[in-house]
Coordinates of C-alpha atoms and ligand atoms in Angstrom, one line a residue:
M24 CA 90.2 35.8 -57.8
V25 CA 91.3 33.9 -61.9
A26 CA 94.8 32.0 -61.1
N27 CA 97.3 33.0 -63.5
E28 CA 98.6 29.4 -64.7
F29 CA 94.0 29.1 -65.3
L30 CA 94.0 31.7 -68.2
N31 CA 97.5 30.8 -69.1
I32 CA 96.0 27.1 -69.6
V33 CA 92.8 28.1 -71.4
G34 CA 95.2 30.2 -73.9
T35 CA 97.3 27.1 -74.8
L36 CA 94.2 24.4 -75.3
N37 CA 92.9 27.3 -77.0
E38 CA 95.9 27.7 -79.6
T39 CA 97.2 24.0 -80.0
K40 CA 95.7 21.9 -81.9
K41 CA 96.8 18.4 -81.4
I42 CA 96.5 17.3 -77.2
V43 CA 97.5 14.4 -75.2
V44 CA 95.4 13.7 -71.7
I45 CA 96.5 11.4 -69.2
G46 CA 95.6 10.1 -65.9
H47 CA 97.7 8.6 -62.9
I48 CA 98.5 4.7 -62.5
M49 CA 96.1 2.9 -60.2
P50 CA 93.1 5.8 -61.3
D51 CA 90.1 6.4 -59.7
G52 CA 86.8 7.9 -60.3
D53 CA 88.3 11.5 -60.5
D54 CA 91.2 10.4 -62.7
I55 CA 88.8 8.8 -65.6
S56 CA 86.2 11.8 -65.1
S57 CA 88.7 14.7 -65.2
V58 CA 90.7 12.7 -68.6
L59 CA 87.5 12.2 -69.9
S60 CA 85.6 15.1 -68.9
L61 CA 88.9 17.1 -70.8
S62 CA 89.6 15.2 -73.5
L63 CA 85.5 15.4 -74.8
G64 CA 85.8 18.9 -74.4
L65 CA 88.4 19.4 -75.9
K66 CA 86.9 17.5 -79.2
K67 CA 83.9 19.4 -78.9
L68 CA 86.6 21.8 -80.0
G69 CA 87.7 20.4 -83.0
K70 CA 91.1 18.9 -81.3
E71 CA 92.7 15.8 -82.4
I72 CA 92.9 14.2 -78.9
L73 CA 94.4 11.0 -77.5
S74 CA 93.3 9.8 -73.6
S75 CA 95.6 7.2 -72.0
I76 CA 96.1 5.6 -68.3
D77 CA 99.4 3.4 -68.0
W78 CA 97.5 0.9 -66.0
K79 CA 94.1 -1.2 -66.5
I80 CA 90.7 0.4 -65.1
P81 CA 88.8 -1.3 -63.0
G82 CA 86.2 -3.1 -64.1
Y83 CA 83.3 -1.4 -63.1
F84 CA 83.7 1.8 -65.3
H85 CA 83.6 0.8 -68.0
E86 CA 79.8 0.8 -67.3
I87 CA 80.6 4.3 -68.5
D88 CA 80.9 3.8 -72.5
E89 CA 83.0 6.7 -72.9
V90 CA 86.1 5.0 -70.8
K91 CA 86.7 2.7 -73.7
H92 CA 88.5 6.3 -75.6
I93 CA 90.9 6.1 -72.8
R94 CA 94.2 4.0 -74.3
N95 CA 96.7 1.9 -72.3
Y96 CA 100.3 3.6 -73.2
D97 CA 101.1 0.7 -75.6
E98 CA 97.7 1.6 -77.9
I99 CA 99.3 4.7 -78.6
D100 CA 102.1 6.5 -80.2
V101 CA 102.8 9.4 -78.4
Y102 CA 105.6 10.1 -80.8
G103 CA 104.4 9.2 -83.7
F104 CA 101.1 11.6 -83.2
N105 CA 103.5 14.3 -82.0
P106 CA 101.4 16.7 -79.8
D107 CA 101.4 20.3 -79.2
V108 CA 101.3 20.0 -75.4
I109 CA 100.6 16.7 -73.1
V110 CA 98.2 17.6 -70.2
V111 CA 98.0 15.8 -67.0
V112 CA 95.0 15.4 -64.5
D113 CA 95.5 14.3 -60.9
A114 CA 98.7 13.4 -60.8
S115 CA 100.6 15.2 -57.7
S116 CA 104.8 13.4 -59.8
P117 CA 106.1 12.3 -62.6
D118 CA 106.5 9.0 -61.0
R119 CA 102.2 9.1 -60.7
V120 CA 101.9 8.5 -64.5
G121 CA 103.8 5.5 -64.9
R122 CA 105.6 4.5 -67.9
F123 CA 104.4 8.7 -69.6
S124 CA 107.1 10.2 -67.2
E125 CA 109.9 9.8 -70.1
V126 CA 107.9 11.1 -72.8
L127 CA 107.3 14.5 -70.1
K128 CA 110.6 15.6 -71.3
D129 CA 109.9 15.7 -75.1
F130 CA 106.8 18.1 -74.2
K131 CA 105.3 20.8 -73.4
V132 CA 103.5 19.9 -69.9
I133 CA 100.3 21.4 -68.2
V134 CA 99.4 19.8 -65.2
I135 CA 95.7 20.5 -63.7
D136 CA 96.0 19.0 -60.0
H137 CA 94.2 19.2 -56.2
H138 CA 96.5 17.5 -54.3
A139 CA 98.8 20.1 -51.8
T140 CA 101.7 17.2 -52.4
N141 CA 102.5 18.5 -56.5
T142 CA 105.2 18.5 -57.5
Y143 CA 104.8 21.4 -60.3
F144 CA 106.5 19.2 -62.8
G145 CA 105.0 20.8 -66.1
D146 CA 105.3 23.8 -68.3
I147 CA 101.8 25.3 -66.6
N148 CA 101.2 24.4 -63.2
W149 CA 97.7 24.9 -62.0
V150 CA 97.7 23.3 -58.6
D151 CA 95.1 24.1 -56.5
P152 CA 94.3 22.2 -53.0
T153 CA 91.0 24.5 -51.9
F154 CA 88.8 21.7 -54.5
G155 CA 87.6 18.3 -53.6
A156 CA 88.4 16.7 -56.8
T157 CA 90.3 17.4 -60.2
A158 CA 87.1 17.6 -62.1
Q159 CA 85.9 20.8 -61.2
M160 CA 88.9 22.7 -62.8
V161 CA 88.3 20.4 -66.0
L162 CA 84.6 21.9 -65.5
R163 CA 85.9 25.0 -64.9
I164 CA 88.3 24.7 -68.1
N165 CA 86.1 23.6 -70.4
K166 CA 83.5 26.7 -69.2
E167 CA 86.1 28.9 -69.8
L168 CA 86.9 27.1 -73.4
Q169 CA 83.4 27.7 -73.5
V170 CA 82.6 23.9 -74.6
E171 CA 79.2 23.1 -74.7
Y172 CA 77.8 20.5 -72.1
D173 CA 75.6 17.5 -72.9
E174 CA 74.1 15.0 -70.5
R175 CA 77.2 12.6 -71.0
L176 CA 79.5 15.0 -70.6
A177 CA 77.9 16.3 -67.9
L178 CA 77.2 12.4 -66.0
V179 CA 81.0 11.9 -66.4
N180 CA 82.2 15.4 -65.0
L181 CA 80.2 14.4 -61.5
M182 CA 81.8 11.3 -61.7
G183 CA 85.1 13.0 -60.5
I184 CA 83.4 15.6 -57.8
E185 CA 81.2 12.5 -56.6
T186 CA 83.9 10.1 -56.1
D187 CA 86.4 12.6 -54.5
T188 CA 84.5 13.6 -52.3
G189 CA 83.6 10.2 -51.2
F190 CA 79.6 11.1 -52.1
F191 CA 79.3 14.5 -50.6
K192 CA 80.6 13.0 -47.3
Y193 CA 84.0 13.7 -46.7
S194 CA 84.9 17.5 -45.1
N195 CA 86.3 18.1 -48.5
A196 CA 82.3 18.1 -49.7
D197 CA 81.5 21.6 -49.5
E198 CA 79.4 24.5 -50.9
R199 CA 81.4 24.8 -54.4
V200 CA 81.6 20.9 -54.8
F201 CA 77.8 21.3 -53.9
N202 CA 76.7 24.0 -56.5
D203 CA 79.6 22.4 -59.4
A204 CA 76.9 18.9 -58.2
A205 CA 73.8 20.9 -58.6
Y206 CA 74.6 22.9 -61.7
L207 CA 76.4 19.3 -63.8
I208 CA 72.9 17.4 -62.4
S209 CA 70.8 20.6 -64.3
L210 CA 72.3 19.3 -67.5
G211 CA 71.1 15.8 -67.3
A212 CA 73.6 14.5 -64.9
R213 CA 72.7 11.4 -62.6
P214 CA 74.6 10.7 -59.3
D215 CA 72.1 8.3 -58.4
V216 CA 73.1 6.4 -61.5
I217 CA 76.9 6.7 -60.8
A218 CA 76.6 5.8 -57.0
R219 CA 75.2 2.4 -58.4
M220 CA 77.8 1.7 -60.7
I221 CA 80.5 2.2 -58.4
L222 CA 78.4 0.9 -54.7
E223 CA 76.7 -1.5 -55.4
N224 CA 78.0 -3.4 -58.1
K225 CA 79.9 -6.1 -55.5
R226 CA 80.3 -9.5 -56.5
L227 CA 80.0 -11.9 -53.8
E228 CA 83.5 -13.0 -53.5
Q229 CA 84.3 -8.8 -52.5
F230 CA 82.3 -9.9 -49.0
K231 CA 84.7 -12.8 -48.2
L232 CA 87.3 -10.4 -49.4
L233 CA 86.5 -8.2 -46.7
S234 CA 85.3 -10.5 -44.1
R235 CA 89.6 -11.5 -44.2
M236 CA 90.4 -7.9 -44.4
I237 CA 88.3 -7.3 -40.9
D238 CA 89.7 -11.0 -40.0
N239 CA 93.0 -9.1 -39.8
L240 CA 92.1 -5.9 -38.0
K241 CA 94.2 -4.3 -35.2
L242 CA 93.6 -1.3 -33.5
E243 CA 96.7 0.7 -31.8
C244 CA 96.5 4.1 -29.5
D245 CA 93.6 3.5 -27.2
G246 CA 91.5 1.9 -30.7
K247 CA 92.5 5.8 -32.5
I248 CA 94.9 3.8 -35.7
A249 CA 93.3 1.4 -36.8
Y250 CA 94.9 -1.1 -39.9
S251 CA 94.6 -4.3 -41.4
F252 CA 96.0 -6.0 -44.7
L253 CA 95.3 -8.9 -47.6
S254 CA 98.1 -10.9 -48.8
K255 CA 99.0 -11.4 -52.4
E256 CA 97.3 -15.3 -51.5
D257 CA 94.5 -13.7 -50.1
Y258 CA 93.5 -12.4 -53.2
E259 CA 94.2 -15.8 -54.6
E260 CA 92.4 -17.7 -52.2
F261 CA 89.4 -15.3 -52.9
N262 CA 90.0 -15.3 -56.5
C263 CA 89.4 -11.0 -56.3
T264 CA 92.4 -8.4 -57.8
D265 CA 92.8 -5.4 -56.0
E266 CA 89.7 -4.1 -57.7
D267 CA 87.8 -5.7 -55.2
S268 CA 89.1 -4.6 -52.2
G269 CA 89.2 -0.3 -53.2
G270 CA 86.5 0.5 -50.4
F271 CA 88.0 -1.3 -47.9
V272 CA 90.1 1.4 -45.8
S273 CA 87.1 3.6 -45.8
E274 CA 85.6 0.7 -44.0
I275 CA 88.3 0.2 -41.5
R276 CA 88.0 4.2 -40.9
A277 CA 84.5 3.6 -40.3
I278 CA 85.3 2.4 -36.7
K279 CA 84.4 4.4 -33.3
G280 CA 86.2 5.9 -32.6
V281 CA 89.6 5.4 -34.5
E282 CA 91.2 8.9 -36.2
I283 CA 94.0 7.3 -38.7
A284 CA 93.0 3.8 -41.0
I285 CA 95.4 2.0 -42.8
F286 CA 95.3 -0.6 -45.3
F287 CA 97.7 -2.5 -46.7
Y288 CA 97.4 -4.5 -50.1
E289 CA 99.9 -6.2 -51.5
Y290 CA 98.5 -7.5 -55.3
V291 CA 101.9 -7.8 -56.5
K292 CA 104.1 -10.4 -54.6
G293 CA 106.7 -8.7 -53.1
E294 CA 105.0 -4.4 -53.9
V295 CA 103.0 -3.2 -50.8
H296 CA 100.4 -0.1 -51.4
I297 CA 99.5 1.3 -48.4
S298 CA 96.2 3.4 -48.5
F299 CA 96.0 6.0 -45.6
R300 CA 92.7 7.8 -44.2
S301 CA 91.5 10.2 -41.2
K302 CA 88.7 11.1 -40.1
E303 CA 89.1 14.6 -38.2
W304 CA 92.0 16.2 -38.3
F305 CA 95.6 14.2 -38.2
D306 CA 97.6 14.5 -41.6
V307 CA 97.8 11.3 -43.5
S308 CA 99.7 12.6 -46.3
K309 CA 103.0 14.2 -44.2
I310 CA 103.2 10.6 -43.5
A311 CA 102.8 9.4 -47.3
F312 CA 104.9 11.6 -48.3
S313 CA 107.5 11.1 -46.0
L314 CA 107.7 7.6 -47.4
G315 CA 108.0 8.7 -50.9
G316 CA 104.2 9.0 -51.2
G317 CA 101.8 11.7 -51.7
G318 CA 97.9 12.8 -51.3
H319 CA 95.3 14.6 -48.8
P320 CA 95.3 15.4 -45.8
R321 CA 92.3 13.2 -45.4
A322 CA 93.3 10.2 -47.8
A323 CA 97.3 9.7 -49.2
G324 CA 98.6 6.5 -50.4
V325 CA 102.2 4.8 -51.2
T326 CA 103.6 2.1 -52.8
I327 CA 106.6 0.1 -51.2
N328 CA 108.7 -2.6 -52.5
G329 CA 109.1 -5.4 -49.9
N330 CA 108.4 -7.7 -47.2
I331 CA 104.8 -7.1 -46.4
E332 CA 105.4 -8.1 -42.8
D333 CA 108.3 -5.9 -42.5
I334 CA 106.4 -2.5 -44.1
I335 CA 103.4 -3.0 -41.7
K336 CA 106.2 -3.2 -39.0
E337 CA 107.8 0.3 -40.0
V338 CA 105.1 1.7 -41.2
I339 CA 102.9 1.4 -37.6
K340 CA 105.8 2.3 -36.1
L341 CA 106.3 5.8 -37.5
T342 CA 102.4 6.5 -37.7
K343 CA 102.7 5.4 -33.6
A344 CA 104.7 8.6 -33.1
T345 CA 103.8 10.7 -35.4
F346 CA 100.5 10.6 -34.1
S347 CA 101.7 11.1 -30.5
A348 CA 104.0 13.8 -31.8
Q349 CA 100.8 15.6 -33.5
R350 CA 98.4 14.7 -30.9
Ligands
LIG418 P1 94.7 5.7 -52.2 O1 94.5 5.3 -51.1 O2 95.5 4.7 -53.2 O3 93.5 6.0 -52.7 O4 95.3 7.1 -52.7 C1 94.5 8.1 -51.9 C2 95.1 9.4 -52.4 O5 96.6 9.1 -52.0 C3 94.8 9.6 -53.3 O6 94.5 11.1 -53.7 C4 95.8 9.2 -54.5 O7 95.6 10.4 -55.3 C5 97.0 9.9 -53.4 N1 98.0 9.1 -53.6 C6 98.3 7.4 -53.1 N2 99.1 6.6 -54.6 C7 100.4 7.9 -54.4 C8 101.4 8.2 -54.8 N3 102.1 6.3 -54.7 N4 102.1 8.9 -54.6 C9 101.4 10.2 -54.2 N5 100.3 9.9 -54.7 C10 99.3 9.0 -53.8
LIG419 MN1 92.6 10.5 -58.2
LIG420 MN1 91.9 13.4 -56.9

């Protein structure tokens, strides 16, 4: 069945001329892919597009040339541009779009997202947690708008599907994911190019940082919960940024017997981001949501201000209690 919101969004995009497409803070591959795929698609239809994310885009994504089209908040003037509509992709709530959250109230807003924790903050909201990636939803919008795909657009669109499914290995990698990927590959996308760019592009310093993270590792509840942290000082010691610890929480989850992996990192002093992952059954999005964040059952996150040691203590206590109750 085709969702009403889907047709409503396609109709609205068809009718409008000037569109701003934005993604979420701390952007990941799906976010960048969704912003770019929708922007490139709409440009092919002759629309005037501004694409923006209010955050620094991790360095390795710049190997995709099209990423330069995504502007920072400071580089664009939304009010001067005066769009007919702002499309927000892959963001579950207004606080996820950074400074754009203030701008949204002045324009018509479309939300396209796959987080179950979405707060439906747009005028039209197409939210469907059965999709592994928002990039799959953008693919459907582009198809319905009859956007012609070239090799580049196919590659950019595939990136989101590939990254949000952990390179096709998470439980969200279902038949539809493989069908969408196969379709984009048939149009010229190369999954290996994306995999190398993201997975095999590490600096030696990142391994030293990883080694520190492993030194800090602790286990709880008979090894079912594993967590670690990195402080501002750790990043400084190895001349690293938060970009360099991108895959660390997956390493924690990879430990045999672990169901819940938690990685705390403080890249800005006093600001602690917490990444939650689970392996098979525990719903980490509920914990993240109760702390003010959000995400998916197997991957969620939140940022909390305060002392990192206090935050770790509190969050581990909460996780242990919730784990014992859910088990
Ligand atoms: P991360 O651990 O930062 O990679 O995030 C894992 C998942 O949780 C992603 O789907 C994010 O979109 C989501 N997420 C992370 N931080 C937040 C937050 N502060 N609020 C809502 N969702 C978040
Ligand atoms: Mn995302
Ligand atoms: Mn996503």
